[in-house]
Amino acid sequence: MAAETTSVPSSFTSSLREDRIFPPPAEFASQASIRSREQYDALYRRSIEDSDAFWAEQAQLLDWFQPFHTVLEWNVPHAKWFTGGTLNLCYNAVDRHAKGARASKTALIWEGEPGEVRSLTYEELHIEVQRFANVLKNLGVKKGDRVAIYMGVSPEIVLAVLACARLGAVHNVVFGGFAAHALADRMADSECRVLITQDAGFRRGQEVPLKSIADEAVERTPGVEHVLVYRRCGREVPMKEGRDHWLHEELAKVSSECPAEPMDSEDPLFILYTSGTTGKPKGLVHTTAGYGLGTMLTSKYIFDLQEQDVYWCTADVGWITGHSYVVYGPLLNGATALLYEGAPNWPEVDRFWDIVDRHKVSIFYTAPTAIRAFMKWGAEHVRKHSLSTLRLLGTVGEPINPEAWMWYHREIGHERCPIVDTWWQTETGSIMIAPIPGAVATKPGSATLPFFGVLPEIVTKEGEPVPPGHGGLLVIRKPWPAMARTIYGNPDRYQAAYWSEIPGSYFTGDGARRDEDGYFWLMGRVDDVLNVSGHRLGTMEIESALVAHTKVTEAAIVGRPDDLKGEGIVAFVSVVDGTEVDKSLADELKKFVAKEIGALARPDEIRFTQALPKTRSGKIMRRLLRELAATGDVKGDTTTLEDFSVVAKLKEKDEE
Ligand code: WT7
């Protein structure tokens, strides 16, 4: 690598003391929709002190079939926003832009990994989404039905999502990197009748056989009656008579007129599964009006969307970031959104920057883990490209270390673009803490200040406020429109997971501190949730996968700091007596997890142990294991059995 390469620091999680401050660039602020700190402060104050009036006013940004009569009904933890109103988010994202000045505006620009480019205007999107919706209708899909979507990134996945919204069907998108088992569980839990998938997808020059993984999943999910298949790669795939249908054949049969179903504000829009502290992922339910308004408003103000922008969020549609900031947020605003199918390092490590220049991207939103990869690959690859169209950068998914922030600012933003570090979660639906770029000065590593209507606080375990400068638990004190309403089929778990830790407040699961300026600094999860490359994984979920292996008796998963991924996955495993522990068993177990959950959950290291260290009450001593995983000098797979009995006894006291 060349001399210019910036090295990735080894202890980024600890370097959270930061004095640098970057005021909004004058040129940016002069054209931004919110252009001063005073303006932000005034709007924020009103959003908290007079929140019903604030939200009633903002809700006029949406087109309503029928106006709402009540802004908020709040019975902790159950919120109902904009009751009495009816609307349709597909109509809001497409139809209303497909007439008048925006009709011929580009809605989507898509680039496939092999290099083909397709774009759709709002007018074209309007036609295509109606045809897609008619195909679903012909398969019997109606309001309230759940539809699973297991696809790569293409205009078709956007159409699939919006077509569901148009009919009032509840979409359940499952990230294309999840394995058959994970897909089956999610489809079964949400009782899906239809699955939309594709023959295969391109990833780093390879074809990912989505249809055959989907087949395996559908075999285990008897409730799925129809599988609609988008032909992406032209791959030969078996089609099951009566169950499987080619999308292009079905599209040929339908008309391009399909009215948008009027939905109640609180009708469910989608279910999205995310990892929690138990083995079973949670199906968070988001509803129509509040989610629509939350994603529309945050996109408008935090990304400062302007008519001429080309906006690119690099997330996969299968994650909440993709739902809110690839599909709904930009399209509800009538923006031009770029979609890219493949990997950032295919065919070369400068693919993203090539895309930015060719498509004149002006707003770019990605994850810290990607930024750290670019740093590692070297700035010289970035410098081959002008990046002169960029005017705003964003990050999401994990805390960004100040070093990566500074690199992003310098090498990608050319010290000209504000950076919005956006903190939020699958549960929150839309961004909660982030700078308004024309108004709020940024500090590398801080997500800065709350968005309108969001009232975060740092508290102790007992719920007492923590003074500035001290760490504590991050809670949210007021309901907000895009908050998840429940866990599908499990309202008790919703209450227990989010509203019981600190009664009356929403518990985020994150640790944070607030500085003297009121800025928030996120410090990572305080529960048994890992953040691997910005992807959320439950330790118990991986443990359940491991113990399903016949040779495994017990398993404990912990995270350890990782320069690139944020957290790496370490598995402590005890095996059935007499099993030979060696590298090949470690490899087998890693593969097994990848097969059960998906490659994203594959452990980086397997450490075999006679028994897991436990407290007298039988709790696994995770703190000890985390310490060991982080500091242990054992690199790679250990093939020796570790005996924790002594150290466990020593530590037993302070764990209890
Ligand atoms: C968890 C939520 C919705 C964003 C994509 C991930 C962590 C997210 C930040 C940030 C520090 C962050 C938190 C959070 N996180 N954004 N800007 N700074 N941490 O959504 O999969 O629901 O994960 O991601 O720990 O709780 P998710």
XYZ file of C-alpha atoms and ligand atoms in Angstrom:
683
model
C 0.000 0.000 0.000
C 1.111 3.548 -0.709
C 2.500 5.903 1.909
C -0.692 7.945 1.907
C -2.684 5.123 3.417
C -4.249 6.112 6.689
C -3.957 3.384 9.222
C -6.946 2.245 11.192
C -6.475 2.883 14.895
C -6.665 -0.130 17.114
C -8.651 1.303 19.982
C -11.296 3.413 18.333
C -13.947 2.658 20.884
C -11.973 4.302 23.642
C -11.059 7.509 21.855
C -14.318 9.269 22.498
C -12.881 12.440 24.041
C -12.917 14.918 21.234
C -12.475 18.701 21.261
C -12.650 19.492 17.574
C -15.763 21.272 16.458
C -16.938 21.911 12.902
C -19.517 24.652 12.381
C -21.849 24.233 9.401
C -19.948 25.404 6.297
C -21.243 28.887 5.407
C -21.942 27.993 1.801
C -23.903 24.911 2.810
C -25.879 26.732 5.483
C -26.814 29.615 3.186
C -28.788 27.210 0.983
C -30.040 24.747 3.568
C -33.683 24.485 4.554
C -32.805 25.039 8.226
C -29.878 27.431 8.275
C -29.113 28.548 11.802
C -28.787 27.150 15.286
C -31.474 29.600 16.444
C -33.881 28.211 13.870
C -33.183 24.636 14.992
C -33.514 25.580 18.670
C -36.831 27.333 18.133
C -38.288 24.456 16.112
C -37.002 21.893 18.599
C -38.444 23.771 21.558
C -41.822 23.984 19.863
C -41.708 20.284 18.924
C -41.327 19.395 22.613
C -43.399 22.051 24.342
C -46.228 22.219 21.839
C -45.797 18.853 20.222
C -49.375 18.233 19.054
C -49.442 21.521 17.164
C -45.965 20.902 15.763
C -46.842 17.424 14.476
C -50.249 18.473 13.163
C -48.511 21.110 11.096
C -45.726 18.796 9.855
C -48.278 16.111 8.944
C -49.506 18.438 6.193
C -46.416 17.357 4.253
C -48.286 14.123 3.562
C -51.292 13.885 1.260
C -54.315 12.582 3.146
C -57.408 10.965 1.689
C -59.156 11.885 4.893
C -57.748 14.269 7.517
C -56.965 12.977 11.035
C -58.875 14.304 14.029
C -56.429 13.518 16.850
C -52.658 13.962 16.764
C -51.689 11.564 19.554
C -53.306 9.134 21.921
C -50.717 7.941 24.406
C -51.235 5.139 26.875
C -47.759 3.986 27.791
C -46.457 2.098 25.827
C -49.182 2.307 23.199
C -49.169 5.271 20.856
C -51.718 6.087 18.210
C -50.758 8.899 15.896
C -53.031 10.881 13.583
C -56.150 8.838 14.291
C -59.134 9.289 12.031
C -56.898 9.965 9.052
C -56.567 7.802 5.965
C -53.731 7.862 3.469
C -51.537 5.583 1.390
C -47.747 5.748 1.483
C -47.313 4.405 -2.048
C -49.561 7.218 -3.214
C -47.449 9.655 -1.206
C -44.154 8.247 -2.470
C -45.168 7.927 -6.104
C -48.557 9.129 -7.394
C -48.388 12.659 -6.106
C -44.983 13.199 -7.756
C -46.073 11.525 -10.993
C -48.135 14.465 -12.053
C -46.959 18.015 -12.707
C -43.364 19.168 -12.609
C -41.854 16.048 -11.054
C -43.442 13.537 -13.450
C -40.374 13.393 -15.664
C -37.943 13.703 -12.766
C -35.777 10.639 -12.148
C -37.031 8.778 -9.100
C -34.585 5.865 -9.122
C -31.200 5.306 -10.702
C -30.058 1.736 -10.330
C -26.663 0.290 -11.060
C -26.204 -3.461 -11.125
C -22.949 -4.958 -9.931
C -21.973 -6.082 -13.447
C -22.390 -2.456 -14.530
C -25.774 -2.042 -16.212
C -27.734 1.104 -15.368
C -31.499 1.610 -15.342
C -33.466 4.594 -14.248
C -37.142 5.302 -13.739
C -38.925 8.633 -13.673
C -41.748 9.194 -11.228
C -44.179 8.725 -14.099
C -42.610 5.367 -14.973
C -42.467 4.331 -11.335
C -46.170 5.102 -11.108
C -46.964 2.763 -13.995
C -44.637 -0.023 -12.835
C -45.819 -0.027 -9.241
C -49.445 -0.334 -10.346
C -48.590 -3.269 -12.591
C -46.639 -4.926 -9.774
C -49.548 -4.381 -7.398
C -51.913 -5.981 -9.917
C -49.674 -9.042 -10.086
C -49.882 -9.368 -6.309
C -53.625 -8.869 -6.455
C -53.888 -11.724 -8.967
C -52.086 -13.932 -6.463
C -54.816 -13.091 -3.995
C -52.904 -10.529 -1.936
C -55.190 -8.111 -0.145
C -55.123 -5.527 2.600
C -53.630 -6.880 5.819
C -51.937 -9.937 4.230
C -48.252 -10.404 4.993
C -45.866 -10.663 2.073
C -42.242 -11.732 2.497
C -39.592 -10.186 0.259
C -36.207 -11.875 -0.123
C -34.292 -10.062 -2.843
C -31.182 -8.131 -3.701
C -31.087 -4.410 -4.423
C -32.885 -3.532 -7.657
C -35.793 -1.354 -8.794
C -37.877 -4.516 -8.419
C -37.424 -4.691 -4.651
C -38.531 -1.073 -4.392
C -41.539 -1.908 -6.558
C -42.297 -4.967 -4.423
C -42.257 -2.891 -1.233
C -44.330 -0.064 -2.686
C -46.792 -2.439 -4.361
C -47.492 -3.989 -0.950
C -47.992 -0.537 0.539
C -50.319 0.318 -2.334
C -52.562 -2.673 -1.590
C -52.270 -2.342 2.159
C -50.381 -5.641 2.384
C -47.785 -5.776 5.158
C -44.288 -6.312 3.805
C -41.724 -8.357 5.631
C -38.396 -7.860 3.923
C -35.739 -10.383 4.899
C -32.147 -9.411 4.106
C -30.823 -11.502 1.193
C -27.796 -12.529 3.279
C -29.911 -14.523 5.716
C -29.961 -18.296 5.413
C -32.976 -20.523 4.653
C -33.660 -21.260 8.292
C -33.701 -17.574 9.239
C -35.967 -16.751 6.289
C -38.324 -19.619 7.179
C -38.572 -18.522 10.828
C -39.410 -14.958 9.837
C -42.012 -16.011 7.280
C -43.621 -18.428 9.693
C -43.678 -15.976 12.592
C -45.319 -13.279 10.473
C -47.642 -15.785 8.763
C -46.728 -14.795 5.206
C -48.846 -16.131 2.352
C -46.697 -14.892 -0.482
C -42.944 -14.630 -0.978
C -41.283 -12.412 -3.573
C -37.751 -13.430 -4.482
C -35.407 -13.603 -7.467
C -33.471 -16.289 -9.303
C -30.138 -15.077 -7.928
C -28.276 -11.890 -7.088
C -24.803 -10.627 -7.890
C -22.326 -10.164 -5.076
C -18.605 -9.676 -5.612
C -18.820 -11.247 -9.029
C -20.592 -14.342 -7.738
C -24.217 -15.362 -8.045
C -26.029 -15.764 -4.745
C -28.698 -18.447 -5.356
C -31.603 -16.670 -3.680
C -34.321 -18.815 -5.256
C -32.850 -22.091 -4.088
C -32.393 -20.745 -0.545
C -35.982 -19.502 -0.726
C -37.131 -22.964 -1.891
C -35.534 -24.534 1.142
C -37.236 -21.981 3.386
C -40.651 -22.388 1.745
C -40.430 -26.172 2.201
C -40.416 -25.507 5.941
C -43.154 -22.863 5.829
C -46.418 -24.449 4.725
C -48.328 -21.144 4.977
C -46.569 -19.740 1.919
C -48.856 -20.376 -1.054
C -47.186 -18.412 -3.821
C -43.639 -17.511 -4.764
C -43.138 -14.693 -7.231
C -39.740 -14.780 -8.914
C -37.942 -11.842 -10.505
C -35.520 -12.943 -13.210
C -32.386 -11.021 -12.391
C -29.475 -13.187 -13.458
C -31.104 -15.406 -16.086
C -30.224 -18.422 -14.023
C -32.003 -21.756 -14.513
C -34.085 -22.374 -11.426
C -36.664 -25.059 -10.727
C -40.186 -23.608 -10.728
C -42.816 -25.488 -8.786
C -46.040 -25.753 -10.764
C -48.900 -23.824 -9.192
C -46.695 -22.278 -6.496
C -43.924 -20.437 -8.333
C -44.559 -17.670 -10.854
C -42.187 -15.631 -12.982
C -42.687 -11.941 -12.398
C -42.190 -11.012 -16.070
C -44.858 -13.497 -17.162
C -47.329 -12.207 -14.612
C -46.595 -8.575 -15.501
C -47.478 -9.300 -19.113
C -51.012 -10.203 -18.042
C -51.967 -7.144 -16.005
C -53.135 -3.590 -16.562
C -51.243 -0.548 -15.362
C -54.060 0.788 -13.281
C -54.436 -0.097 -9.667
C -55.877 2.370 -7.169
C -54.056 2.965 -3.876
C -55.948 1.504 -0.930
C -56.941 4.083 1.693
C -55.218 3.010 4.920
C -55.897 4.113 8.454
C -53.023 6.019 10.011
C -52.382 3.166 12.413
C -52.706 0.314 9.889
C -49.492 -1.728 9.820
C -47.146 -0.928 6.944
C -44.462 -3.511 7.548
C -42.856 -5.995 9.888
C -39.081 -6.077 10.133
C -37.186 -8.583 12.220
C -34.262 -7.571 14.355
C -32.134 -9.285 16.958
C -32.800 -8.947 20.626
C -31.436 -10.439 23.798
C -33.214 -13.766 23.376
C -32.674 -16.363 20.691
C -35.778 -15.375 18.757
C -35.650 -12.267 16.548
C -38.354 -9.673 17.122
C -40.792 -8.689 14.376
C -41.164 -4.960 14.891
C -44.394 -3.567 13.514
C -44.390 -0.120 11.929
C -47.568 1.674 10.986
C -48.533 3.945 8.146
C -48.864 7.635 8.979
C -46.319 8.035 11.776
C -43.624 6.060 10.004
C -44.293 7.913 6.760
C -44.044 11.291 8.423
C -40.973 10.348 10.468
C -38.984 9.111 7.491
C -40.133 11.950 5.256
C -39.300 14.689 7.742
C -35.936 13.337 8.861
C -34.870 12.851 5.225
C -35.946 16.362 4.385
C -34.106 18.068 7.234
C -31.194 15.828 8.197
C -30.177 15.165 4.588
C -31.376 18.630 3.617
C -32.928 17.158 0.474
C -33.237 19.696 -2.331
C -34.933 19.281 -5.699
C -31.714 18.726 -7.688
C -30.020 16.300 -5.305
C -28.904 12.812 -6.241
C -29.128 10.937 -2.984
C -27.406 7.636 -2.259
C -27.867 5.507 0.832
C -25.675 2.411 0.497
C -27.734 0.222 2.843
C -29.487 -2.914 1.675
C -33.275 -2.608 1.511
C -33.391 -5.607 3.870
C -32.375 -3.463 6.873
C -34.334 -0.650 8.485
C -31.900 1.862 6.964
C -32.886 0.596 3.541
C -36.598 0.781 4.342
C -36.455 4.309 5.726
C -33.656 5.907 3.729
C -33.460 3.989 0.456
C -37.187 3.614 -0.180
C -39.634 5.664 1.862
C -37.743 8.778 3.019
C -36.346 9.906 -0.349
C -39.395 8.954 -2.429
C -41.873 10.569 -0.040
C -39.856 13.746 -0.635
C -39.893 13.315 -4.419
C -36.106 12.986 -4.492
C -33.813 11.138 -6.896
C -32.447 8.038 -5.151
C -29.570 5.900 -6.325
C -29.543 2.142 -5.761
C -26.478 -0.034 -6.126
C -26.727 -3.792 -6.169
C -23.305 -5.013 -5.242
C -20.157 -4.814 -3.171
C -18.026 -1.691 -2.638
C -14.899 -3.528 -3.742
C -16.103 -4.995 -7.004
C -14.483 -5.029 -9.471
C -12.121 -2.621 -7.673
C -12.033 -0.935 -4.289
C -13.006 2.417 -5.826
C -16.401 1.279 -7.132
C -18.355 3.637 -4.843
C -16.357 6.718 -5.867
C -16.715 5.813 -9.499
C -20.486 5.647 -8.968
C -20.505 8.985 -7.126
C -18.781 10.726 -10.030
C -20.695 9.047 -12.856
C -24.123 9.628 -11.325
C -23.265 13.014 -9.777
C -24.225 11.924 -6.283
C -24.648 14.899 -3.937
C -25.707 13.175 -0.692
C -23.955 10.007 0.448
C -25.000 7.916 3.469
C -23.045 4.857 4.633
C -21.803 2.960 7.707
C -18.613 3.513 9.740
C -17.532 -0.049 9.014
C -17.482 0.787 5.283
C -15.496 3.956 5.966
C -12.926 1.966 7.942
C -12.631 -0.476 5.043
C -11.996 2.410 2.627
C -9.329 3.735 5.000
C -7.657 0.368 5.017
C -7.790 0.049 1.238
C -6.080 3.423 0.957
C -6.928 7.012 0.092
C -5.111 6.777 -3.228
C -8.093 4.863 -4.652
C -10.438 7.610 -3.592
C -8.227 10.341 -4.995
C -8.597 9.021 -8.526
C -12.098 10.489 -8.459
C -13.243 14.077 -8.218
C -16.181 13.675 -5.791
C -16.963 17.304 -6.566
C -20.737 16.763 -6.682
C -20.912 15.674 -3.019
C -22.326 18.229 -0.593
C -23.405 16.175 2.422
C -22.213 12.939 4.037
C -23.953 10.702 6.535
C -23.120 7.714 8.726
C -25.242 5.189 10.568
C -25.241 1.857 12.330
C -22.552 2.095 15.004
C -20.471 4.678 16.794
C -18.014 6.298 14.413
C -14.502 6.644 15.768
C -13.148 10.201 15.437
C -10.306 8.953 13.230
C -12.739 7.511 10.700
C -14.862 10.663 10.961
C -11.830 12.846 10.157
C -10.849 10.610 7.245
C -14.404 10.776 5.859
C -14.383 14.562 6.286
C -11.022 14.961 4.563
C -10.878 12.281 1.887
C -14.533 12.027 0.865
C -15.954 15.380 1.942
C -12.848 17.382 0.949
C -13.425 19.383 4.144
C -16.415 20.947 2.439
C -19.296 18.593 3.281
C -21.014 18.481 6.658
C -21.213 14.986 8.182
C -24.437 13.830 9.790
C -23.836 11.003 12.270
C -27.320 9.573 12.676
C -28.300 7.527 15.707
C -31.465 5.459 15.557
C -32.712 1.850 15.557
C -35.042 -0.575 13.812
C -37.482 0.193 16.625
C -37.347 3.960 16.244
C -38.225 3.823 12.518
C -36.511 7.084 11.722
C -33.436 9.039 12.829
C -33.555 10.213 16.450
C -30.262 11.978 17.147
C -28.301 13.726 14.392
C -27.156 17.215 13.480
C -29.318 19.402 11.259
C -26.450 20.085 8.851
C -27.049 23.769 8.138
C -27.628 24.571 11.781
C -25.717 22.388 14.218
C -21.923 22.307 14.565
C -20.523 18.782 14.515
C -17.946 17.033 16.706
C -16.225 13.905 15.351
C -17.789 10.891 17.044
C -20.911 12.596 18.369
C -24.401 12.182 16.911
C -24.956 15.684 18.417
C -28.550 16.736 19.161
C -32.027 15.228 18.999
C -34.353 15.546 16.033
C -37.641 17.412 16.426
C -40.008 15.840 18.903
C -37.348 13.493 20.303
C -36.608 13.800 24.015
C -33.608 11.628 24.914
C -32.089 11.411 28.363
C -29.177 9.622 30.018
C -30.211 7.843 33.185
C -28.950 5.377 35.762
C -30.340 1.849 36.022
C -32.812 3.287 38.511
C -33.990 5.890 36.019
C -32.268 8.858 37.713
C -30.850 11.520 35.368
C -27.075 11.369 34.977
C -25.123 14.662 34.994
C -23.239 15.807 31.860
C -19.994 13.988 31.172
C -21.070 10.731 32.795
C -22.135 7.567 31.044
C -25.532 5.980 31.534
C -28.436 4.388 29.730
C -30.034 6.180 26.819
C -33.809 6.436 27.110
C -36.442 8.400 25.199
C -38.952 10.279 27.321
C -41.662 11.110 24.767
C -43.428 9.104 22.065
C -42.560 10.000 18.450
C -44.517 9.292 15.251
C -42.255 6.618 13.681
C -41.854 4.495 16.807
C -42.584 0.765 16.394
C -45.990 -0.048 17.809
C -45.478 -3.616 18.924
C -43.711 -6.895 18.315
C -45.769 -8.949 15.891
C -47.767 -11.518 17.809
C -46.073 -10.669 21.086
C -47.207 -7.428 22.728
C -45.945 -8.618 26.115
C -42.441 -8.921 24.815
C -42.711 -5.394 23.400
C -43.634 -4.090 26.817
C -40.952 -6.134 28.559
C -38.103 -5.379 26.156
C -38.571 -1.639 25.803
C -40.845 -0.238 28.476
C -40.069 -2.114 31.661
C -36.393 -1.362 32.269
C -37.099 2.321 32.971
C -40.855 2.568 33.558
C -42.588 5.148 31.387
C -39.593 5.607 29.093
C -38.455 3.860 25.964
C -35.262 1.923 26.754
C -32.885 1.887 23.796
C -30.398 -0.748 24.946
C -27.580 1.723 24.280
C -25.156 3.392 26.641
C -24.373 7.063 26.057
C -23.160 10.253 27.658
C -24.039 13.855 27.103
C -21.365 16.562 27.137
C -21.506 20.114 28.506
C -22.948 21.358 25.191
C -25.762 18.840 25.385
C -24.239 16.686 22.640
C -24.878 12.940 22.730
C -22.011 10.449 22.464
C -23.172 6.892 21.851
C -21.121 4.201 23.565
C -22.584 0.946 22.236
C -25.048 -1.645 23.469
C -25.436 -2.401 27.138
C -27.340 -5.644 26.511
C -26.445 -8.943 24.868
C -26.710 -7.529 21.377
C -23.661 -7.365 19.126
C -23.004 -4.820 16.417
C -20.963 -6.502 13.715
C -20.250 -4.253 10.733
C -23.293 -2.185 11.638
C -25.448 -5.334 11.678
C -27.257 -6.257 14.791
C -26.959 -9.804 16.109
C -28.177 -11.396 19.301
C -25.641 -13.480 21.230
C -28.402 -15.946 22.147
C -29.408 -16.286 18.516
C -25.932 -17.471 17.558
C -25.715 -19.639 20.679
C -28.980 -21.404 19.754
C -27.616 -22.049 16.294
C -24.421 -23.540 17.726
C -26.102 -25.842 20.216
C -28.224 -27.221 17.372
C -25.002 -28.866 16.164
C -24.824 -32.453 17.364
C -21.289 -32.132 18.723
C -21.944 -29.008 20.780
C -23.191 -29.151 24.342
C -22.947 -25.506 25.295
C -21.976 -22.248 23.691
C -21.455 -18.652 24.760
C -21.034 -15.815 22.303
C -19.281 -12.572 23.104
C -18.142 -9.602 21.062
C -14.602 -8.321 20.974
C -13.381 -5.002 19.577
C -12.532 -5.241 15.899
C -10.831 -2.467 13.936
C -12.911 -3.017 10.830
C -16.181 -4.553 11.925
C -16.643 -2.654 15.177
C -17.219 -5.958 16.909
C -16.023 -9.428 16.031
C -17.755 -12.623 17.158
C -16.034 -15.025 19.539
C -17.688 -18.330 20.429
C -16.759 -20.294 23.543
C -17.901 -23.820 22.916
C -17.948 -27.025 24.919
C -18.405 -30.245 23.019
C -19.768 -33.718 23.583
C -17.307 -35.924 25.519
C -14.860 -37.700 23.316
C -15.163 -35.247 20.425
C -11.830 -34.303 19.011
C -11.401 -30.558 19.034
C -9.305 -29.244 16.216
C -9.263 -26.623 13.525
C -11.483 -28.657 11.282
C -14.196 -28.813 13.935
C -13.872 -25.058 14.442
C -14.303 -24.542 10.705
C -17.252 -26.893 10.652
C -18.962 -24.936 13.430
C -18.348 -21.608 11.729
C -19.850 -22.968 8.539
C -22.749 -24.382 10.496
C -23.635 -20.971 11.940
C -23.366 -19.379 8.493
C -25.677 -22.058 7.140
C -28.183 -21.639 9.975
C -28.342 -17.844 10.234
C -26.284 -16.355 7.417
C -22.663 -15.431 6.751
C -23.014 -12.257 8.805
C -23.292 -14.343 11.994
C -20.242 -16.499 11.286
C -17.939 -16.486 14.349
C -14.470 -15.028 13.823
C -13.053 -17.350 16.403
C -14.112 -20.573 18.106
C -12.572 -21.325 21.491
C -13.184 -24.745 22.910
C -13.626 -25.125 26.621
C -14.297 -27.965 29.044
C -17.168 -26.068 30.564
C -18.389 -22.512 30.486
C -17.592 -20.373 33.517
C -20.800 -19.800 35.395
C -21.961 -18.139 38.543
C -23.424 -20.241 41.322
C -26.876 -19.386 40.017
C -25.925 -20.776 36.619
C -25.446 -17.547 34.675
C -22.680 -17.548 32.106
C -19.986 -15.113 33.184
C -20.019 -13.066 30.025
C -17.942 -10.262 31.417
C -15.121 -12.692 32.041
C -15.477 -14.186 28.587
C -15.572 -10.745 26.967
C -12.427 -9.792 28.826
C -10.765 -12.977 27.733
C -11.870 -12.566 24.135
C -10.624 -8.979 24.038
C -7.289 -9.418 25.770
C -6.526 -13.109 25.285
C -3.345 -13.469 23.318
C -4.691 -16.468 21.491
C -5.016 -15.480 17.843
C -7.272 -17.399 15.538
C -8.695 -20.751 16.487
C -7.521 -22.415 19.617
C -7.349 -26.101 19.412
C -6.713 -26.637 23.086
C -9.380 -26.913 25.682
C -9.486 -24.015 28.071
C -10.160 -24.746 31.698
C -12.039 -21.933 33.320
C -12.678 -23.599 36.621
C -9.969 -21.763 38.560
C -10.466 -18.362 37.086
C -14.195 -18.815 37.250
C -14.025 -19.479 40.973
C -11.891 -16.397 41.443
C -14.290 -14.197 39.578
C -17.483 -15.707 40.865
C -17.879 -13.143 43.604
C -17.888 -10.015 41.520
C -20.221 -11.411 38.881
C -22.982 -12.127 41.360
C -28.266 -0.079 17.040
C -29.499 -0.244 16.216
C -31.050 2.198 12.306
C -29.637 2.242 12.091
C -29.078 0.948 11.584
C -28.915 -0.080 12.657
C -26.341 1.231 16.901
C -27.012 2.882 15.117
C -25.655 4.522 15.509
C -24.862 5.707 15.576
C -23.813 4.816 17.456
C -25.423 3.523 16.467
C -26.938 1.363 18.279
C -28.385 1.003 18.078
N -26.287 2.507 16.193
N -26.631 4.085 14.695
N -25.002 6.696 14.688
N -23.956 5.810 16.575
N -24.502 3.676 17.444
O -30.170 -0.390 13.186
O -29.902 -2.835 13.473
O -31.718 -1.601 14.684
O -29.310 -1.322 15.330
O -27.197 0.333 16.192
O -26.318 0.462 19.148
O -29.017 0.537 19.233
P -30.330 -1.606 14.154
